[in-house]
GROMACS .gro file of C-alpha atoms in nm:
model
  501
    1UNK     CA    1   0.001  -0.001   0.000
    2UNK     CA    2   0.127   0.349  -0.080
    3UNK     CA    3   0.266   0.541   0.217
    4UNK     CA    4   0.291   0.875   0.038
    5UNK     CA    5   0.179   1.154   0.270
    6UNK     CA    6  -0.125   1.347   0.157
    7UNK     CA    7  -0.195   1.722   0.163
    8UNK     CA    8  -0.336   1.899   0.466
    9UNK     CA    9  -0.692   2.031   0.429
   10UNK     CA   10  -0.630   2.319   0.669
   11UNK     CA   11  -0.615   2.586   0.400
   12UNK     CA   12  -0.833   2.410   0.144
   13UNK     CA   13  -1.073   2.707   0.141
   14UNK     CA   14  -0.794   2.934   0.025
   15UNK     CA   15  -0.695   2.693  -0.249
   16UNK     CA   16  -1.058   2.652  -0.355
   17UNK     CA   17  -1.096   3.028  -0.395
   18UNK     CA   18  -0.791   3.037  -0.625
   19UNK     CA   19  -0.913   2.744  -0.836
   20UNK     CA   20  -1.254   2.902  -0.886
   21UNK     CA   21  -1.102   3.243  -0.964
   22UNK     CA   22  -0.896   3.081  -1.240
   23UNK     CA   23  -1.202   2.908  -1.386
   24UNK     CA   24  -1.077   2.560  -1.294
   25UNK     CA   25  -1.430   2.416  -1.312
   26UNK     CA   26  -1.606   2.159  -1.532
   27UNK     CA   27  -1.744   2.437  -1.751
   28UNK     CA   28  -1.410   2.615  -1.756
   29UNK     CA   29  -1.232   2.302  -1.876
   30UNK     CA   30  -1.483   2.252  -2.156
   31UNK     CA   31  -1.432   2.611  -2.268
   32UNK     CA   32  -1.054   2.588  -2.256
   33UNK     CA   33  -1.004   2.244  -2.408
   34UNK     CA   34  -1.297   2.216  -2.648
   35UNK     CA   35  -1.535   1.925  -2.665
   36UNK     CA   36  -1.307   1.672  -2.846
   37UNK     CA   37  -1.012   1.716  -2.603
   38UNK     CA   38  -1.245   1.720  -2.302
   39UNK     CA   39  -1.407   1.398  -2.416
   40UNK     CA   40  -1.063   1.242  -2.481
   41UNK     CA   41  -0.975   1.297  -2.115
   42UNK     CA   42  -1.260   1.067  -2.018
   43UNK     CA   43  -1.085   0.801  -2.226
   44UNK     CA   44  -0.754   0.872  -2.048
   45UNK     CA   45  -0.608   1.029  -2.361
   46UNK     CA   46  -0.415   1.342  -2.266
   47UNK     CA   47  -0.243   1.451  -2.592
   48UNK     CA   48  -0.539   1.664  -2.719
   49UNK     CA   49  -0.565   1.840  -2.380
   50UNK     CA   50  -0.190   1.905  -2.372
   51UNK     CA   51  -0.207   2.059  -2.718
   52UNK     CA   52  -0.503   2.275  -2.610
   53UNK     CA   53  -0.318   2.408  -2.303
   54UNK     CA   54  -0.011   2.488  -2.512
   55UNK     CA   55  -0.234   2.686  -2.742
   56UNK     CA   56  -0.372   2.872  -2.445
   57UNK     CA   57  -0.028   2.991  -2.330
   58UNK     CA   58   0.069   3.033  -1.969
   59UNK     CA   59  -0.262   3.158  -1.832
   60UNK     CA   60  -0.380   3.050  -1.484
   61UNK     CA   61  -0.633   2.794  -1.610
   62UNK     CA   62  -0.392   2.628  -1.851
   63UNK     CA   63  -0.132   2.604  -1.572
   64UNK     CA   64  -0.381   2.440  -1.335
   65UNK     CA   65  -0.487   2.189  -1.599
   66UNK     CA   66  -0.128   2.087  -1.666
   67UNK     CA   67  -0.051   2.064  -1.295
   68UNK     CA   68  -0.352   1.891  -1.142
   69UNK     CA   69  -0.528   1.719  -1.426
   70UNK     CA   70  -0.247   1.620  -1.661
   71UNK     CA   71   0.021   1.597  -1.391
   72UNK     CA   72   0.282   1.780  -1.593
   73UNK     CA   73   0.560   1.988  -1.432
   74UNK     CA   74   0.481   2.359  -1.439
   75UNK     CA   75   0.720   2.653  -1.396
   76UNK     CA   76   0.693   2.817  -1.056
   77UNK     CA   77   0.633   3.156  -1.209
   78UNK     CA   78   0.330   3.027  -1.408
   79UNK     CA   79   0.172   2.845  -1.116
   80UNK     CA   80   0.216   3.150  -0.896
   81UNK     CA   81  -0.026   3.339  -1.119
   82UNK     CA   82  -0.298   3.085  -1.041
   83UNK     CA   83  -0.231   2.967  -0.685
   84UNK     CA   84  -0.107   3.071  -0.343
   85UNK     CA   85   0.200   2.861  -0.422
   86UNK     CA   86   0.380   2.884  -0.091
   87UNK     CA   87   0.069   2.776   0.098
   88UNK     CA   88   0.012   2.491  -0.149
   89UNK     CA   89   0.374   2.380  -0.101
   90UNK     CA   90   0.353   2.404   0.276
   91UNK     CA   91   0.031   2.207   0.293
   92UNK     CA   92   0.159   1.940   0.051
   93UNK     CA   93  -0.062   1.998  -0.256
   94UNK     CA   94   0.254   2.068  -0.460
   95UNK     CA   95   0.620   1.971  -0.446
   96UNK     CA   96   0.909   2.167  -0.592
   97UNK     CA   97   1.200   2.048  -0.807
   98UNK     CA   98   1.420   2.343  -0.892
   99UNK     CA   99   1.210   2.601  -1.074
  100UNK     CA  100   0.931   2.354  -1.148
  101UNK     CA  101   0.629   2.246  -0.947
  102UNK     CA  102   0.456   1.906  -0.945
  103UNK     CA  103   0.112   1.813  -0.813
  104UNK     CA  104   0.110   1.554  -0.537
  105UNK     CA  105  -0.252   1.454  -0.596
  106UNK     CA  106  -0.499   1.453  -0.883
  107UNK     CA  107  -0.759   1.729  -0.851
  108UNK     CA  108  -1.048   1.706  -1.091
  109UNK     CA  109  -1.331   1.960  -1.131
  110UNK     CA  110  -1.668   1.796  -1.092
  111UNK     CA  111  -2.003   1.964  -1.156
  112UNK     CA  112  -2.271   1.905  -0.894
  113UNK     CA  113  -2.634   1.832  -0.985
  114UNK     CA  114  -2.741   2.191  -0.916
  115UNK     CA  115  -2.447   2.362  -1.080
  116UNK     CA  116  -2.211   2.334  -0.782
  117UNK     CA  117  -1.838   2.356  -0.853
  118UNK     CA  118  -1.680   2.064  -0.670
  119UNK     CA  119  -1.336   1.901  -0.679
  120UNK     CA  120  -1.256   1.531  -0.646
  121UNK     CA  121  -0.912   1.453  -0.505
  122UNK     CA  122  -0.747   1.118  -0.581
  123UNK     CA  123  -0.412   0.952  -0.640
  124UNK     CA  124  -0.200   1.081  -0.925
  125UNK     CA  125  -0.302   0.931  -1.255
  126UNK     CA  126  -0.599   0.755  -1.104
  127UNK     CA  127  -0.883   0.994  -1.171
  128UNK     CA  128  -1.084   0.869  -1.467
  129UNK     CA  129  -0.979   1.126  -1.720
  130UNK     CA  130  -0.654   1.185  -1.533
  131UNK     CA  131  -0.312   1.146  -1.683
  132UNK     CA  132  -0.281   0.772  -1.656
  133UNK     CA  133  -0.635   0.642  -1.639
  134UNK     CA  134  -0.689   0.371  -1.379
  135UNK     CA  135  -0.453   0.088  -1.478
  136UNK     CA  136  -0.277   0.092  -1.141
  137UNK     CA  137  -0.188  -0.226  -0.960
  138UNK     CA  138  -0.089  -0.058  -0.633
  139UNK     CA  139  -0.297  -0.212  -0.356
  140UNK     CA  140  -0.401   0.104  -0.176
  141UNK     CA  141  -0.466   0.327  -0.475
  142UNK     CA  142  -0.764   0.564  -0.446
  143UNK     CA  143  -0.952   0.637  -0.765
  144UNK     CA  144  -1.139   0.947  -0.871
  145UNK     CA  145  -1.462   0.981  -1.065
  146UNK     CA  146  -1.564   0.685  -1.283
  147UNK     CA  147  -1.876   0.577  -1.463
  148UNK     CA  148  -1.987   0.364  -1.167
  149UNK     CA  149  -1.952   0.660  -0.934
  150UNK     CA  150  -2.169   0.886  -1.145
  151UNK     CA  151  -2.423   0.609  -1.205
  152UNK     CA  152  -2.470   0.557  -0.832
  153UNK     CA  153  -2.488   0.930  -0.772
  154UNK     CA  154  -2.757   0.957  -1.039
  155UNK     CA  155  -2.984   0.683  -0.905
  156UNK     CA  156  -2.959   0.790  -0.540
  157UNK     CA  157  -3.269   0.934  -0.372
  158UNK     CA  158  -3.202   1.299  -0.287
  159UNK     CA  159  -3.479   1.381  -0.041
  160UNK     CA  160  -3.358   1.568   0.272
  161UNK     CA  161  -3.254   1.325   0.547
  162UNK     CA  162  -3.112   1.340   0.894
  163UNK     CA  163  -2.833   1.086   0.841
  164UNK     CA  164  -2.650   0.925   0.551
  165UNK     CA  165  -2.381   0.658   0.530
  166UNK     CA  166  -2.134   0.627   0.242
  167UNK     CA  167  -1.994   0.276   0.285
  168UNK     CA  168  -1.659   0.226   0.105
  169UNK     CA  169  -1.625   0.596   0.032
  170UNK     CA  170  -1.311   0.592  -0.185
  171UNK     CA  171  -1.238   0.951  -0.278
  172UNK     CA  172  -1.562   1.069  -0.125
  173UNK     CA  173  -1.787   1.129  -0.425
  174UNK     CA  174  -2.100   0.984  -0.270
  175UNK     CA  175  -2.030   1.154   0.064
  176UNK     CA  176  -2.001   1.484  -0.119
  177UNK     CA  177  -2.341   1.437  -0.283
  178UNK     CA  178  -2.496   1.327   0.044
  179UNK     CA  179  -2.361   1.632   0.226
  180UNK     CA  180  -2.598   1.847   0.021
  181UNK     CA  181  -2.914   1.694   0.164
  182UNK     CA  182  -2.817   1.508   0.483
  183UNK     CA  183  -2.770   1.675   0.820
  184UNK     CA  184  -2.507   1.422   0.921
  185UNK     CA  185  -2.283   1.219   0.689
  186UNK     CA  186  -2.071   0.920   0.784
  187UNK     CA  187  -1.815   0.776   0.544
  188UNK     CA  188  -1.630   0.450   0.592
  189UNK     CA  189  -1.354   0.262   0.412
  190UNK     CA  190  -1.117  -0.023   0.486
  191UNK     CA  191  -0.841   0.184   0.327
  192UNK     CA  192  -0.726   0.471   0.556
  193UNK     CA  193  -0.593   0.663   0.256
  194UNK     CA  194  -0.946   0.670   0.114
  195UNK     CA  195  -1.068   0.843   0.431
  196UNK     CA  196  -0.791   1.104   0.394
  197UNK     CA  197  -0.888   1.163   0.033
  198UNK     CA  198  -1.254   1.199   0.130
  199UNK     CA  199  -1.155   1.466   0.384
  200UNK     CA  200  -0.968   1.652   0.107
  201UNK     CA  201  -1.254   1.619  -0.144
  202UNK     CA  202  -1.507   1.757   0.105
  203UNK     CA  203  -1.282   2.043   0.217
  204UNK     CA  204  -1.179   2.148  -0.134
  205UNK     CA  205  -1.545   2.136  -0.247
  206UNK     CA  206  -1.659   2.357   0.040
  207UNK     CA  207  -1.883   2.085   0.186
  208UNK     CA  208  -1.953   2.000   0.547
  209UNK     CA  209  -1.716   1.763   0.722
  210UNK     CA  210  -1.815   1.398   0.753
  211UNK     CA  211  -1.762   1.144   1.028
  212UNK     CA  212  -1.482   0.923   0.889
  213UNK     CA  213  -1.452   0.567   1.015
  214UNK     CA  214  -1.214   0.291   0.912
  215UNK     CA  215  -1.336  -0.064   0.868
  216UNK     CA  216  -1.504  -0.319   0.642
  217UNK     CA  217  -1.873  -0.326   0.559
  218UNK     CA  218  -2.091  -0.222   0.857
  219UNK     CA  219  -1.835  -0.310   1.125
  220UNK     CA  220  -1.716   0.047   1.192
  221UNK     CA  221  -2.068   0.187   1.254
  222UNK     CA  222  -2.174  -0.078   1.506
  223UNK     CA  223  -2.553  -0.081   1.542
  224UNK     CA  224  -2.608   0.270   1.409
  225UNK     CA  225  -2.899   0.328   1.170
  226UNK     CA  226  -2.940   0.575   0.886
  227UNK     CA  227  -3.199   0.730   0.659
  228UNK     CA  228  -2.980   0.674   0.350
  229UNK     CA  229  -2.706   0.421   0.284
  230UNK     CA  230  -2.508   0.430  -0.041
  231UNK     CA  231  -2.220   0.218  -0.156
  232UNK     CA  232  -2.013   0.163  -0.467
  233UNK     CA  233  -1.843  -0.137  -0.306
  234UNK     CA  234  -1.540  -0.339  -0.424
  235UNK     CA  235  -1.778  -0.574  -0.605
  236UNK     CA  236  -1.545  -0.735  -0.858
  237UNK     CA  237  -1.562  -1.113  -0.850
  238UNK     CA  238  -1.196  -1.207  -0.868
  239UNK     CA  239  -0.949  -1.477  -0.761
  240UNK     CA  240  -0.810  -1.311  -0.451
  241UNK     CA  241  -0.804  -0.952  -0.331
  242UNK     CA  242  -0.522  -0.773  -0.514
  243UNK     CA  243  -0.669  -0.424  -0.532
  244UNK     CA  244  -0.852  -0.269  -0.241
  245UNK     CA  245  -1.057  -0.034  -0.454
  246UNK     CA  246  -1.224  -0.315  -0.652
  247UNK     CA  247  -1.167  -0.662  -0.500
  248UNK     CA  248  -1.384  -0.736  -0.198
  249UNK     CA  249  -1.176  -1.022  -0.065
  250UNK     CA  250  -1.474  -1.258  -0.030
  251UNK     CA  251  -1.549  -1.558  -0.252
  252UNK     CA  252  -1.769  -1.502  -0.559
  253UNK     CA  253  -2.041  -1.244  -0.503
  254UNK     CA  254  -2.043  -1.291  -0.126
  255UNK     CA  255  -1.940  -0.933  -0.057
  256UNK     CA  256  -2.241  -0.792  -0.239
  257UNK     CA  257  -2.469  -1.047  -0.082
  258UNK     CA  258  -2.341  -0.968   0.267
  259UNK     CA  259  -2.368  -0.594   0.210
  260UNK     CA  260  -2.732  -0.621   0.100
  261UNK     CA  261  -2.832  -0.866   0.370
  262UNK     CA  262  -2.682  -0.658   0.650
  263UNK     CA  263  -2.817  -0.325   0.524
  264UNK     CA  264  -3.171  -0.381   0.649
  265UNK     CA  265  -3.063  -0.374   1.014
  266UNK     CA  266  -2.897  -0.031   0.959
  267UNK     CA  267  -3.192   0.142   0.794
  268UNK     CA  268  -3.437   0.366   0.973
  269UNK     CA  269  -3.806   0.312   0.886
  270UNK     CA  270  -3.866   0.450   0.537
  271UNK     CA  271  -3.493   0.470   0.470
  272UNK     CA  272  -3.321   0.375   0.149
  273UNK     CA  273  -3.007   0.173   0.079
  274UNK     CA  274  -2.865   0.191  -0.272
  275UNK     CA  275  -2.577  -0.011  -0.410
  276UNK     CA  276  -2.399  -0.108  -0.730
  277UNK     CA  277  -2.305  -0.471  -0.754
  278UNK     CA  278  -2.204  -0.782  -0.944
  279UNK     CA  279  -2.372  -1.121  -0.912
  280UNK     CA  280  -2.293  -1.461  -1.053
  281UNK     CA  281  -2.499  -1.641  -1.314
  282UNK     CA  282  -2.455  -1.998  -1.199
  283UNK     CA  283  -2.533  -2.307  -1.402
  284UNK     CA  284  -2.874  -2.451  -1.314
  285UNK     CA  285  -2.977  -2.141  -1.111
  286UNK     CA  286  -3.201  -1.849  -1.194
  287UNK     CA  287  -3.009  -1.526  -1.132
  288UNK     CA  288  -3.335  -1.351  -1.039
  289UNK     CA  289  -3.387  -1.589  -0.753
  290UNK     CA  290  -3.024  -1.564  -0.648
  291UNK     CA  291  -3.036  -1.188  -0.586
  292UNK     CA  292  -3.394  -1.198  -0.459
  293UNK     CA  293  -3.270  -1.420  -0.177
  294UNK     CA  294  -3.033  -1.140  -0.068
  295UNK     CA  295  -3.313  -0.900   0.025
  296UNK     CA  296  -3.335  -0.859   0.406
  297UNK     CA  297  -3.660  -0.897   0.595
  298UNK     CA  298  -3.864  -0.582   0.630
  299UNK     CA  299  -3.737  -0.431   0.309
  300UNK     CA  300  -3.892  -0.368  -0.030
  301UNK     CA  301  -3.640  -0.400  -0.316
  302UNK     CA  302  -3.588  -0.292  -0.671
  303UNK     CA  303  -3.301  -0.475  -0.840
  304UNK     CA  304  -3.214  -0.388  -1.202
  305UNK     CA  305  -2.961  -0.584  -1.403
  306UNK     CA  306  -2.800  -0.344  -1.648
  307UNK     CA  307  -2.538  -0.564  -1.815
  308UNK     CA  308  -2.420  -0.926  -1.840
  309UNK     CA  309  -2.078  -1.043  -1.948
  310UNK     CA  310  -1.959  -1.397  -2.009
  311UNK     CA  311  -1.668  -1.500  -1.793
  312UNK     CA  312  -1.403  -1.437  -2.059
  313UNK     CA  313  -1.526  -1.080  -2.121
  314UNK     CA  314  -1.539  -1.019  -1.749
  315UNK     CA  315  -1.186  -1.148  -1.686
  316UNK     CA  316  -1.045  -0.942  -1.971
  317UNK     CA  317  -1.219  -0.625  -1.849
  318UNK     CA  318  -1.063  -0.641  -1.503
  319UNK     CA  319  -0.725  -0.765  -1.621
  320UNK     CA  320  -0.706  -0.455  -1.836
  321UNK     CA  321  -0.833  -0.242  -1.552
  322UNK     CA  322  -0.527  -0.343  -1.350
  323UNK     CA  323  -0.292  -0.296  -1.648
  324UNK     CA  324  -0.211  -0.670  -1.659
  325UNK     CA  325  -0.231  -0.665  -2.038
  326UNK     CA  326   0.083  -0.451  -2.035
  327UNK     CA  327   0.283  -0.704  -1.834
  328UNK     CA  328   0.476  -1.009  -1.952
  329UNK     CA  329   0.245  -1.221  -2.180
  330UNK     CA  330   0.311  -1.530  -1.975
  331UNK     CA  331   0.212  -1.351  -1.654
  332UNK     CA  332  -0.099  -1.215  -1.822
  333UNK     CA  333  -0.196  -1.567  -1.937
  334UNK     CA  334  -0.139  -1.706  -1.587
  335UNK     CA  335  -0.367  -1.450  -1.431
  336UNK     CA  336  -0.629  -1.510  -1.701
  337UNK     CA  337  -0.619  -1.880  -1.616
  338UNK     CA  338  -0.665  -1.799  -1.248
  339UNK     CA  339  -0.985  -1.606  -1.325
  340UNK     CA  340  -1.125  -1.885  -1.542
  341UNK     CA  341  -1.033  -2.147  -1.282
  342UNK     CA  342  -1.223  -1.947  -1.019
  343UNK     CA  343  -1.534  -1.922  -1.235
  344UNK     CA  344  -1.522  -2.290  -1.330
  345UNK     CA  345  -1.494  -2.392  -0.965
  346UNK     CA  346  -1.802  -2.189  -0.885
  347UNK     CA  347  -1.993  -2.305  -1.198
  348UNK     CA  348  -2.024  -1.942  -1.302
  349UNK     CA  349  -2.111  -1.889  -1.667
  350UNK     CA  350  -2.159  -1.510  -1.664
  351UNK     CA  351  -2.159  -1.209  -1.433
  352UNK     CA  352  -2.436  -0.955  -1.403
  353UNK     CA  353  -2.396  -0.588  -1.312
  354UNK     CA  354  -2.666  -0.359  -1.183
  355UNK     CA  355  -2.836  -0.150  -0.921
  356UNK     CA  356  -2.985  -0.263  -0.594
  357UNK     CA  357  -3.222  -0.037  -0.400
  358UNK     CA  358  -3.374  -0.132  -0.067
  359UNK     CA  359  -3.642   0.058   0.123
  360UNK     CA  360  -3.724  -0.024   0.484
  361UNK     CA  361  -4.103  -0.059   0.480
  362UNK     CA  362  -4.165  -0.335   0.737
  363UNK     CA  363  -4.454  -0.444   0.514
  364UNK     CA  364  -4.613  -0.779   0.582
  365UNK     CA  365  -4.582  -0.858   0.211
  366UNK     CA  366  -4.269  -0.683   0.081
  367UNK     CA  367  -4.247  -0.574  -0.283
  368UNK     CA  368  -3.941  -0.727  -0.448
  369UNK     CA  369  -3.893  -0.641  -0.816
  370UNK     CA  370  -3.599  -0.807  -0.995
  371UNK     CA  371  -3.570  -0.723  -1.363
  372UNK     CA  372  -3.332  -0.683  -1.652
  373UNK     CA  373  -3.322  -0.343  -1.827
  374UNK     CA  374  -3.012  -0.296  -2.044
  375UNK     CA  375  -3.157  -0.006  -2.242
  376UNK     CA  376  -3.074   0.362  -2.210
  377UNK     CA  377  -3.221   0.559  -1.924
  378UNK     CA  378  -3.234   0.929  -1.835
  379UNK     CA  379  -3.025   1.023  -1.532
  380UNK     CA  380  -3.073   1.138  -1.263
  381UNK     CA  381  -3.320   0.870  -1.153
  382UNK     CA  382  -3.355   0.947  -0.784
  383UNK     CA  383  -3.709   1.080  -0.827
  384UNK     CA  384  -3.795   0.778  -1.042
  385UNK     CA  385  -3.678   0.548  -0.760
  386UNK     CA  386  -3.908   0.727  -0.511
  387UNK     CA  387  -4.195   0.704  -0.759
  388UNK     CA  388  -4.132   0.331  -0.812
  389UNK     CA  389  -4.176   0.254  -0.442
  390UNK     CA  390  -4.476   0.484  -0.412
  391UNK     CA  391  -4.644   0.284  -0.688
  392UNK     CA  392  -4.561  -0.041  -0.509
  393UNK     CA  393  -4.730   0.099  -0.197
  394UNK     CA  394  -5.035   0.194  -0.400
  395UNK     CA  395  -5.068  -0.145  -0.565
  396UNK     CA  396  -5.016  -0.325  -0.233
  397UNK     CA  397  -5.308  -0.130  -0.088
  398UNK     CA  398  -5.548  -0.177  -0.380
  399UNK     CA  399  -5.699  -0.510  -0.471
  400UNK     CA  400  -5.863  -0.566  -0.811
  401UNK     CA  401  -6.196  -0.423  -0.702
  402UNK     CA  402  -6.028  -0.109  -0.570
  403UNK     CA  403  -5.836  -0.067  -0.895
  404UNK     CA  404  -6.160  -0.071  -1.092
  405UNK     CA  405  -6.299   0.203  -0.871
  406UNK     CA  406  -5.986   0.416  -0.904
  407UNK     CA  407  -5.912   0.693  -1.155
  408UNK     CA  408  -5.587   0.713  -1.349
  409UNK     CA  409  -5.403   0.955  -1.576
  410UNK     CA  410  -5.158   0.870  -1.850
  411UNK     CA  411  -4.807   0.983  -1.749
  412UNK     CA  412  -4.710   1.302  -1.926
  413UNK     CA  413  -4.398   1.157  -2.092
  414UNK     CA  414  -4.580   0.858  -2.252
  415UNK     CA  415  -4.630   0.844  -2.626
  416UNK     CA  416  -4.811   0.581  -2.835
  417UNK     CA  417  -4.659   0.408  -3.137
  418UNK     CA  418  -4.852   0.198  -3.383
  419UNK     CA  419  -4.663  -0.075  -3.564
  420UNK     CA  420  -4.792  -0.245  -3.874
  421UNK     CA  421  -4.759  -0.290  -4.249
  422UNK     CA  422  -4.793   0.032  -4.456
  423UNK     CA  423  -5.154   0.086  -4.562
  424UNK     CA  424  -5.295  -0.170  -4.323
  425UNK     CA  425  -5.630  -0.075  -4.169
  426UNK     CA  426  -5.530  -0.183  -3.817
  427UNK     CA  427  -5.186  -0.189  -3.655
  428UNK     CA  428  -5.022  -0.523  -3.578
  429UNK     CA  429  -4.958  -0.398  -3.227
  430UNK     CA  430  -4.946  -0.080  -3.022
  431UNK     CA  431  -4.650   0.028  -2.808
  432UNK     CA  432  -4.660   0.271  -2.519
  433UNK     CA  433  -4.321   0.437  -2.471
  434UNK     CA  434  -4.180   0.664  -2.198
  435UNK     CA  435  -3.952   0.946  -2.303
  436UNK     CA  436  -3.818   1.011  -1.951
  437UNK     CA  437  -3.675   0.820  -1.657
  438UNK     CA  438  -3.639   0.449  -1.725
  439UNK     CA  439  -3.767   0.499  -2.081
  440UNK     CA  440  -3.968   0.184  -2.075
  441UNK     CA  441  -4.174   0.050  -2.364
  442UNK     CA  442  -4.456  -0.198  -2.342
  443UNK     CA  443  -4.677  -0.366  -2.601
  444UNK     CA  444  -5.051  -0.338  -2.539
  445UNK     CA  445  -5.357  -0.477  -2.716
  446UNK     CA  446  -5.642  -0.269  -2.859
  447UNK     CA  447  -5.822  -0.262  -2.528
  448UNK     CA  448  -5.508  -0.156  -2.341
  449UNK     CA  449  -5.430   0.119  -2.588
  450UNK     CA  450  -5.786   0.246  -2.576
  451UNK     CA  451  -5.791   0.234  -2.199
  452UNK     CA  452  -5.462   0.422  -2.160
  453UNK     CA  453  -5.565   0.678  -2.418
  454UNK     CA  454  -5.874   0.796  -2.228
  455UNK     CA  455  -5.725   0.791  -1.877
  456UNK     CA  456  -5.747   1.158  -1.785
  457UNK     CA  457  -5.865   1.116  -1.425
  458UNK     CA  458  -6.231   1.192  -1.494
  459UNK     CA  459  -6.368   0.835  -1.507
  460UNK     CA  460  -6.303   0.527  -1.297
  461UNK     CA  461  -6.122   0.236  -1.457
  462UNK     CA  462  -6.438   0.027  -1.439
  463UNK     CA  463  -6.649   0.284  -1.625
  464UNK     CA  464  -6.384   0.314  -1.897
  465UNK     CA  465  -6.382  -0.064  -1.940
  466UNK     CA  466  -6.761  -0.070  -1.963
  467UNK     CA  467  -6.747   0.185  -2.246
  468UNK     CA  468  -6.475  -0.011  -2.427
  469UNK     CA  469  -6.674  -0.335  -2.387
  470UNK     CA  470  -6.968  -0.164  -2.557
  471UNK     CA  471  -6.750  -0.047  -2.847
  472UNK     CA  472  -6.584  -0.384  -2.907
  473UNK     CA  473  -6.900  -0.580  -2.833
  474UNK     CA  474  -6.751  -0.774  -2.544
  475UNK     CA  475  -6.913  -0.881  -2.218
  476UNK     CA  476  -6.825  -0.601  -1.969
  477UNK     CA  477  -6.813  -0.848  -1.681
  478UNK     CA  478  -6.554  -1.058  -1.861
  479UNK     CA  479  -6.352  -0.748  -1.953
  480UNK     CA  480  -6.361  -0.620  -1.593
  481UNK     CA  481  -6.246  -0.960  -1.476
  482UNK     CA  482  -5.943  -0.993  -1.701
  483UNK     CA  483  -5.814  -0.635  -1.717
  484UNK     CA  484  -5.696  -0.548  -1.358
  485UNK     CA  485  -5.373  -0.742  -1.407
  486UNK     CA  486  -5.289  -0.535  -1.712
  487UNK     CA  487  -5.370  -0.218  -1.522
  488UNK     CA  488  -5.133  -0.327  -1.245
  489UNK     CA  489  -4.850  -0.367  -1.494
  490UNK     CA  490  -4.912  -0.023  -1.644
  491UNK     CA  491  -4.918   0.137  -1.298
  492UNK     CA  492  -4.616  -0.057  -1.173
  493UNK     CA  493  -4.407   0.049  -1.470
  494UNK     CA  494  -4.516   0.411  -1.448
  495UNK     CA  495  -4.730   0.441  -1.763
  496UNK     CA  496  -5.040   0.516  -1.557
  497UNK     CA  497  -5.051   0.730  -1.244
  498UNK     CA  498  -5.329   0.736  -0.982
  499UNK     CA  499  -5.531   1.055  -1.019
  500UNK     CA  500  -5.514   1.295  -0.726
  501UNK     CA  501  -5.827   1.360  -0.523
   0.00000   0.00000   0.00000
């Protein structure tokens, strides 16, 4: 594990003021570098950004980009135009070699959801979009912002809460988000360097301090409970625990299972726990049932599988992540064999990736939805998560008779598509499609399309079905009997919303 000392956060506010004054923000980077070079940084390609900063001369913003984002040496005289250099040297943000300065950490501008200018601090070369990309095999390395980080931040429920827990905080991204809507934030990590980086991230971003605790899973918080728990855990299913930031050190998907199962006891009533995770697809076993069994008692759950990789794709992904493809070919092949041996021993044929959301409801009949949705969605989805569980509550409280007496409205973002041969009198089928949130699509029959089309909250579902039965010359009793299940699906998936009042 790296023992490099990290900067002091004591004068982070002074440094933050200088960074903002120079325009070292997400928007400022885009303006300076241009869209192609800015996008290239996200692929860990730095040449376009270096060219852009050379074209911008020795201005404060270009100097900061070279120092903190590209980790290039910068002349003292240039850096002094952008920073309180002596304070930055004294506090350890910079080190000096002759007339040149070097950054000691990666500092990356990060735009908050409401336009906040934040900064994520991580190890050199280990911010996604930083000089070296991830590709580090040092055990204690602390990464910056990655796709998984932003995904979790986007799906997290952002209602005001009293307490929030960021479990496995890393560089503190989730804790930073939580600090905006939680009175008290606790962040934990098994890696003490991660806690130090979280402290720097919060300080440099102007956020409230968090309670920082070292330890694995829920061990450091004892029996404490929270209104919100978030975690982007080290979920990679690997042979051994080489890298702290990604390898959980438990066999197979046991770390994710343990995290989910233990979360229920640490949630306050009505609280949410939201995780990213991997799970095994095991021969002879339904993956839906595998992850369903993880859900703790007293909790509703919404589990969405976003991607599946066969074991060879999965092994190659994480071997490249660690930079093993750049090692000796024989060593790479040996490690590849280790991964495949591990999967074969566990009868694992593929690995799923997705989101897990728990809500402490203490319902007698919990709602557990496990589904696959690999299609594009519209982030952020926090409000969509809240709406999902509200719909589950509604359906749990309404039997078929109550549904027929209820009034519904078609969700505002839903459009109808008719699919059929050109010139045909009737469509082959009708599709209802959402343009927001999960962007679901569902095929409905003529009755379903007609029902959804007239749901404006003025008539009960039963009266609408009676009118449709008259139009299609069907027995209204039969139609009322067979339609509630279809209504439930449309409500559950958000196509129909209960009318207010």
